[in-house]
Structure formats: structure tokens, C-alpha cells
Short mmCIF file of C-alpha atoms in Angstrom, two decimals:
data_model
loop_
_atom_site.label_atom_id
_atom_site.label_comp_id
_atom_site.label_asym_id
_atom_site.label_seq_id
_atom_site.Cartn_x
_atom_site.Cartn_y
_atom_site.Cartn_z
CA ASP A 1 2.70 15.82 16.97
CA THR A 2 -0.36 15.77 14.71
CA LEU A 3 0.88 12.91 12.54
CA LYS A 4 1.57 10.61 15.51
CA GLN A 5 -1.82 11.37 17.05
CA SER A 6 -3.59 10.79 13.74
CA VAL A 7 -1.82 7.44 13.27
CA ALA A 8 -2.79 6.42 16.81
CA ASP A 9 -6.41 7.37 16.04
CA LEU A 10 -6.30 5.38 12.78
CA GLN A 11 -5.00 2.32 14.61
CA LYS A 12 -8.07 2.48 16.82
CA ASN A 13 -10.32 2.84 13.74
CA PRO A 14 -8.52 1.16 10.79
CA GLY A 15 -11.56 1.55 8.52
CA ASP A 16 -11.52 5.35 8.72
CA ASP A 17 -10.50 6.12 5.15
CA ALA A 18 -10.95 9.87 5.58
CA LEU A 19 -8.42 9.85 8.41
CA ARG A 20 -6.08 7.64 6.39
CA GLU A 21 -6.24 10.11 3.50
CA LYS A 22 -5.63 13.01 5.91
CA ILE A 23 -2.50 11.26 7.21
CA ILE A 24 -1.21 10.67 3.69
CA LYS A 25 -1.79 14.30 2.72
CA LEU A 26 -0.19 15.56 5.94
CA SER A 27 2.90 13.41 5.40
CA LEU A 28 3.34 14.87 1.93
CA THR A 29 3.60 18.38 3.41
CA LEU A 30 6.57 17.47 5.61
CA LYS A 31 10.10 18.38 4.50
CA GLU A 32 11.35 14.91 5.35
CA PRO A 33 9.26 11.75 5.17
CA PRO A 34 8.39 10.30 8.57
CA ALA A 35 10.58 7.47 9.78
CA VAL A 36 9.27 4.02 8.91
CA PRO A 37 8.38 2.08 12.07
CA GLU A 38 10.08 -1.28 12.47
CA ASP A 39 6.65 -2.92 12.69
CA ALA A 40 5.75 -1.65 9.23
CA GLU A 41 8.93 -3.06 7.74
CA ARG A 42 8.45 -6.38 9.53
CA PHE A 43 4.83 -6.72 8.35
CA SER A 44 5.88 -5.79 4.83
CA VAL A 45 8.59 -8.47 4.76
CA ARG A 46 6.13 -11.05 6.10
CA GLY A 47 3.61 -9.98 3.46
CA ARG A 48 6.15 -10.33 0.65
CA THR A 49 7.10 -13.77 1.93
CA ALA A 50 3.46 -14.86 2.09
CA PHE A 51 2.89 -13.43 -1.39
CA GLN A 52 5.85 -15.34 -2.83
CA ASP A 53 4.66 -18.59 -1.25
CA ALA A 54 0.98 -18.16 -2.19
CA LYS A 55 -0.60 -20.52 -4.68
CA THR A 56 -4.34 -19.99 -4.15
CA ALA A 57 -6.62 -17.03 -3.47
CA ASP A 58 -6.84 -18.13 0.16
CA ASP A 59 -3.04 -18.15 0.38
CA TYR A 60 -2.95 -14.55 -0.86
CA LYS A 61 -5.26 -13.55 1.99
CA GLU A 62 -2.36 -14.10 4.40
CA ALA A 63 -0.29 -11.62 2.38
CA VAL A 64 -3.24 -9.20 2.40
CA SER A 65 -3.41 -9.40 6.20
CA GLU A 66 0.30 -8.62 6.59
CA PHE A 67 0.20 -5.75 4.07
CA GLN A 68 -2.85 -4.30 5.86
CA LYS A 69 -0.85 -4.31 9.08
CA ALA A 70 2.07 -2.59 7.31
CA ALA A 71 -0.26 0.09 5.90
CA LEU A 72 -1.76 0.61 9.34
CA ALA A 73 1.65 0.94 11.01
CA ALA A 74 2.85 3.46 8.40
CA PRO A 75 -0.22 4.76 6.54
CA TRP A 76 1.80 7.34 4.58
CA ILE A 77 3.88 4.74 2.72
CA ALA A 78 2.75 4.42 -0.90
CA ASN A 79 4.37 1.05 -1.52
CA ALA A 80 2.38 -0.53 1.29
CA TYR A 81 -0.79 0.25 -0.66
CA ASN A 82 0.72 -0.99 -3.92
CA ASP A 83 1.61 -4.32 -2.33
CA LEU A 84 -1.78 -4.53 -0.66
CA SER A 85 -3.58 -3.80 -3.94
CA VAL A 86 -1.73 -6.53 -5.83
CA ALA A 87 -2.32 -9.08 -3.05
CA GLN A 88 -6.00 -8.16 -2.78
CA ASP A 89 -6.38 -8.59 -6.52
CA LYS A 90 -4.80 -12.06 -6.35
CA ALA A 91 -7.05 -12.93 -3.39
CA GLY A 92 -10.11 -12.00 -5.45
CA ASP A 93 -10.94 -8.78 -3.56
CA ARG A 94 -11.35 -6.42 -6.51
CA ALA A 95 -13.06 -3.64 -4.53
CA GLY A 96 -10.30 -3.71 -1.91
CA ALA A 97 -7.64 -3.69 -4.62
CA ILE A 98 -9.17 -0.61 -6.22
CA ARG A 99 -9.42 1.15 -2.85
CA SER A 100 -5.78 0.37 -2.06
CA LEU A 101 -4.69 1.49 -5.52
CA LYS A 102 -6.40 4.85 -4.98
CA LEU A 103 -4.56 5.24 -1.67
CA TYR A 104 -1.30 4.32 -3.44
CA LEU A 105 -1.89 7.04 -6.03
CA LEU A 106 -2.71 9.56 -3.30
CA ALA A 107 0.47 8.66 -1.39
CA ALA A 108 2.62 8.71 -4.55
CA PRO A 109 1.73 12.06 -6.16
CA CYS A 110 4.86 12.02 -8.29
CA ARG A 111 3.20 9.21 -10.27
CA THR A 112 1.75 11.76 -12.66
CA GLY A 113 1.90 11.99 -16.40
CA ARG A 114 2.39 8.73 -18.27
CA GLN A 115 3.07 6.56 -15.19
CA GLY A 116 0.10 7.97 -13.32
CA GLN A 117 -2.18 7.45 -16.28
CA GLU A 118 -1.17 3.79 -16.47
CA GLY A 119 -1.98 3.47 -12.77
CA LEU A 120 -5.33 5.16 -13.22
CA ASP A 121 -6.20 2.66 -15.95
CA LEU A 122 -5.57 -0.22 -13.59
CA PRO A 123 -8.99 -0.41 -11.91
CA MET A 124 -10.56 -1.53 -15.18
CA GLY A 125 -7.81 -4.14 -15.50
CA ILE A 126 -8.41 -5.27 -11.94
CA ARG A 127 -12.13 -5.67 -12.59
CA ALA A 128 -11.29 -7.78 -15.62
CA GLY A 129 -8.85 -9.88 -13.59
CA LYS A 130 -5.85 -8.74 -15.62
CA THR A 131 -2.43 -7.98 -14.22
CA ASN A 132 -0.86 -4.58 -14.79
CA GLN A 133 2.80 -5.09 -15.58
CA SER A 134 3.72 -1.44 -14.88
CA ARG A 135 3.43 -1.94 -11.11
CA ALA A 136 5.91 -4.14 -9.35
CA SER A 137 4.40 -7.04 -7.47
CA PRO A 138 5.56 -7.65 -3.91
CA ALA A 139 7.49 -10.70 -5.11
CA ARG A 140 9.39 -8.71 -7.74
CA ARG A 141 10.21 -6.01 -5.21
CA ALA A 142 11.29 -8.45 -2.50
CA SER A 143 14.90 -7.33 -2.74
CA THR A 144 14.00 -3.68 -2.13
CA SER A 145 12.39 -2.01 0.82
CA ALA A 146 8.64 -2.14 0.39
CA THR A 147 8.25 0.77 2.74
CA SER A 148 10.55 3.26 1.01
CA PRO A 149 8.32 6.20 0.20
CA PRO A 150 8.58 7.54 -3.34
CA ARG A 151 9.55 11.19 -3.18
CA CYS A 152 9.31 13.55 -6.13
#
């Protein structure tokens, strides 16, 4: 299976953004979304817990680490990139937050029109250190599955 092989390749080279984007695009062509690995869900829950407990930028780095693991275990899941982007912003990693936001928008193509435009405006808000209220933070989404892929 091409998707499984691509994910295995990405896990060997987590910085390969071109491969990550290829995986996201491939997953969007499937009739049914791929199953979410248990590891991805576990890392996501740990990331949300770390995010809720965080008080300093260094504390948010723990959440970033867990969300990165979730996005690596299931690179097609849009919400993993949303959570990662918010945590990276709180940790002071603006460039990483923007990168993750772009991956979120790629993985969530149904975020077009008004919602998508709000998301596309976010990088300027991130650079200014502002919070975008239109995206749910990991803490606010703690009661829902962070790995549920949005489908159009």
C-alpha cells in the first residue's frame, strides 16, 4: 500500500515536508479516511494534557513534542497540525507554527470560503503574537478526538 510505505518513509525522515504533503494529498483521494493509529491518538491525548498544564513557553515545548509525534504517526490528520501550530505558537516557534498551519490547511481542504480565509490570515496574527479565536486550541478540544479528520 502506497500510503503505508510513504508513512514508513516519513517516519525515517520526519523533516521531509514534500513527502508529508504527498501523504496528505494521497489520503484526500481515498474514499474512506485511513484508520487513525492508536499511537497517534495516544500522542495527541498526551499533547493536550501537556498543553492544558503548560504555564511557560518551555512547558508548551512538551506539548509540541507530543503533537509532532501524533502528526508523524498519522500525517494525514488535519487536527494534529492545528494542535501543533497552536502549541508551537505558545512555545514561541512562530516559523514552526506557520508551517504547521499550512499543513493543517492542506489536510483540511473543506476549510475554504470564510473559514479558510480566516485561517489564511492567521500567519500574520502568529507573527504578531496574537491568538486566533476561530481555531480551537488543544485545551478547548480536549473532550473531542484530536485526530478525527475533517471530511467535506
